[in-house]
XYZ file of C-alpha atoms in Angstrom:
222
model
C -5.623 15.298 24.942
C -6.410 11.864 25.659
C -9.711 10.916 27.319
C -11.994 7.884 28.139
C -15.857 8.093 28.061
C -18.205 5.216 28.077
C -16.774 2.487 25.872
C -14.773 5.042 23.828
C -11.276 6.448 23.958
C -10.277 9.559 22.090
C -6.767 10.725 21.513
C -6.216 14.233 19.973
C -2.312 13.572 19.269
C -3.005 10.287 17.109
C -6.336 11.612 15.840
C -8.131 8.407 16.849
C -11.484 7.612 18.271
C -11.586 3.905 19.423
C -14.335 1.613 20.847
C -13.152 -1.902 22.268
C -9.825 -1.590 20.305
C -11.661 -0.828 17.045
C -11.149 2.540 15.433
C -14.236 4.574 14.672
C -14.138 6.896 11.722
C -14.978 10.565 12.055
C -14.391 13.391 9.389
C -11.469 16.072 10.429
C -14.005 18.717 11.491
C -16.330 16.206 13.505
C -13.166 14.923 15.188
C -11.996 18.449 15.983
C -15.470 19.386 17.303
C -15.548 16.362 19.678
C -12.259 17.122 21.108
C -13.310 20.951 21.729
C -16.412 19.874 23.543
C -14.554 17.190 25.705
C -11.751 19.718 26.563
C -14.484 22.354 27.755
C -16.749 19.913 29.476
C -19.309 20.371 30.969
C -19.247 23.962 29.955
C -21.717 24.814 27.024
C -19.420 26.081 24.074
C -21.151 28.755 22.121
C -21.597 28.492 18.388
C -19.509 31.396 17.579
C -16.466 29.910 19.623
C -16.939 26.672 17.603
C -17.230 28.312 14.363
C -13.976 30.270 14.994
C -12.330 27.012 15.964
C -13.339 24.859 13.111
C -13.633 27.513 10.464
C -11.255 30.297 11.163
C -11.613 33.432 8.835
C -14.487 31.682 6.941
C -18.213 32.292 7.310
C -20.285 29.229 7.432
C -23.945 28.837 8.420
C -25.017 26.984 11.602
C -26.312 24.165 9.617
C -22.715 22.956 8.971
C -22.205 22.861 12.790
C -25.325 20.707 12.934
C -24.112 18.387 10.486
C -21.035 17.613 12.581
C -23.008 17.166 15.667
C -25.103 14.561 13.876
C -21.980 12.670 12.401
C -20.677 12.663 16.008
C -23.941 11.388 17.511
C -24.068 8.583 14.858
C -20.417 7.566 15.437
C -20.948 7.302 19.410
C -24.627 6.132 19.255
C -25.773 9.167 20.990
C -29.520 10.172 20.697
C -30.450 13.957 20.323
C -33.642 13.342 22.268
C -32.006 11.484 25.146
C -28.432 12.468 24.926
C -25.785 10.641 26.999
C -22.646 12.521 25.729
C -23.711 15.498 23.538
C -26.179 18.027 24.873
C -27.660 20.776 22.762
C -28.209 24.095 24.555
C -30.841 25.673 22.174
C -30.056 29.024 20.546
C -26.535 28.846 22.307
C -24.161 26.014 21.602
C -23.269 22.366 22.587
C -21.861 20.762 25.580
C -20.311 17.362 26.433
C -22.616 16.148 29.163
C -21.266 12.481 29.768
C -18.718 11.402 32.271
C -15.095 11.528 30.919
C -11.776 10.763 32.395
C -8.553 12.192 31.172
C -5.819 9.423 30.507
C -2.376 10.369 31.516
C 0.161 7.831 30.286
C 3.478 7.182 32.257
C 6.590 8.398 30.595
C 8.023 5.897 28.273
C 11.073 4.023 29.909
C 14.535 4.207 28.671
C 15.104 1.858 25.659
C 11.601 2.325 24.376
C 11.056 2.463 20.743
C 7.834 4.246 19.617
C 6.547 3.197 16.283
C 3.415 3.995 14.316
C 2.132 4.078 10.658
C 0.270 7.053 9.124
C -2.290 6.580 6.259
C -4.128 9.965 5.275
C -5.558 11.176 8.468
C -5.486 7.885 10.463
C -2.637 6.556 12.637
C -1.848 3.077 13.504
C 0.292 2.588 16.647
C 2.554 -0.454 16.299
C 3.561 -2.610 19.371
C 6.557 -4.879 20.332
C 6.756 -8.076 18.259
C 4.657 -8.851 15.189
C 2.189 -6.271 13.611
C 0.111 -7.853 10.863
C -1.238 -5.639 8.129
C -4.363 -6.693 6.173
C -7.829 -6.615 5.350
C -8.913 -8.954 8.154
C -10.403 -6.905 10.875
C -8.440 -8.825 13.491
C -4.999 -7.779 12.083
C -3.139 -5.225 14.014
C -3.447 -2.719 11.083
C -6.729 -3.236 9.639
C -6.872 -1.725 6.064
C -10.260 -2.230 4.300
C -9.053 -0.912 1.030
C -8.714 -2.274 -2.646
C -5.827 -4.634 -3.446
C -5.126 -5.378 0.382
C -5.082 -9.085 1.106
C -6.507 -10.571 4.291
C -3.066 -10.962 5.816
C -0.901 -8.801 3.618
C 2.296 -8.044 5.309
C 4.006 -7.969 8.706
C 6.278 -5.280 10.604
C 8.264 -6.752 13.424
C 9.421 -4.301 16.265
C 12.485 -5.323 18.027
C 12.644 -2.341 20.439
C 15.663 -3.373 22.644
C 17.723 -3.817 19.372
C 16.289 -0.746 17.627
C 15.357 -2.865 14.779
C 12.112 -2.666 12.639
C 11.584 -5.092 9.764
C 9.028 -5.713 6.948
C 8.148 -8.684 5.250
C 5.417 -9.728 2.802
C 2.831 -12.642 3.798
C 2.328 -14.011 0.315
C -0.127 -11.262 -0.636
C -1.725 -11.188 -4.097
C -0.498 -7.809 -5.084
C 2.685 -7.729 -3.193
C 4.223 -5.252 -0.573
C 6.648 -2.432 -1.718
C 9.018 -0.394 0.126
C 9.265 2.779 -1.665
C 9.191 1.555 -5.417
C 10.945 -1.736 -4.663
C 8.900 -4.976 -4.054
C 9.736 -6.565 -0.774
C 11.276 -9.996 -1.277
C 12.180 -11.552 2.102
C 12.875 -9.284 5.202
C 13.856 -5.785 4.888
C 14.802 -3.268 7.432
C 12.611 0.011 7.989
C 13.732 3.406 8.937
C 11.696 6.475 10.009
C 9.947 8.074 7.147
C 9.805 5.084 4.860
C 6.888 4.538 2.618
C 5.223 1.112 2.676
C 2.636 0.203 -0.035
C 0.217 -2.523 0.370
C -2.446 -2.813 -2.239
C -3.805 0.739 -2.853
C -2.509 1.886 0.385
C 0.709 3.927 0.870
C 1.728 4.039 4.560
C 4.299 6.072 6.186
C 6.403 4.681 9.122
C 7.303 6.955 11.965
C 9.947 6.102 14.669
C 10.722 7.865 17.947
C 13.230 6.901 20.756
C 12.325 8.943 23.600
C 15.656 8.366 25.385
C 17.522 9.698 22.400
C 19.017 13.304 22.146
C 16.978 15.622 19.829
C 19.435 15.467 17.256
C 19.528 11.673 17.091
C 15.812 11.038 17.482
C 15.841 9.374 13.928
C 16.606 5.761 14.144
C 19.330 4.757 11.925
C 18.584 1.785 9.681
C 19.710 -1.569 10.909
C 19.707 -4.692 8.803
C 19.121 -7.995 10.373
């Protein structure tokens, strides 16, 4: 599911909530709860159904659900007294009451190479050309974590030639591909582990025009 509401865009596949191109953090349960309410909008989803979805085979008190609702409201600047997005049906459950539009992306054209980085529960889509990784919020991949330089490393995507390359940008603590420190430009492959500072990222690559058995992109050195 991918939907847009107000200044926000939510994507259940990449597990991202974004406002004005900046990702907003939600805990996994809060993210799942927001997705559930948007998917069922404008219907009121009763507490029992939400408990079953979020905590299957586990008994939890209603207070846990209220905590998640509070987290969501803080993240999207919604007020319980004057809700714009999340409405409470007292004694019953909750509903997404705002205007939301489903976003349907066109199929990727032949020759497209889809690339993204994964860190814990976060996903960072990469675009054609240079993608800078660093602690500067203006970086393509923003990592506010110990040991990460302002402009730490760069991943260059050359989709037409199926090439993905990594180089260090003079970082203080270095960039590592697996256990090897990156010196110069090195080629990347699907599943490679890239470490910048204290953060270990996993690279994922996918070519939609490839046969299922050849989805994995073979490493191509420059």
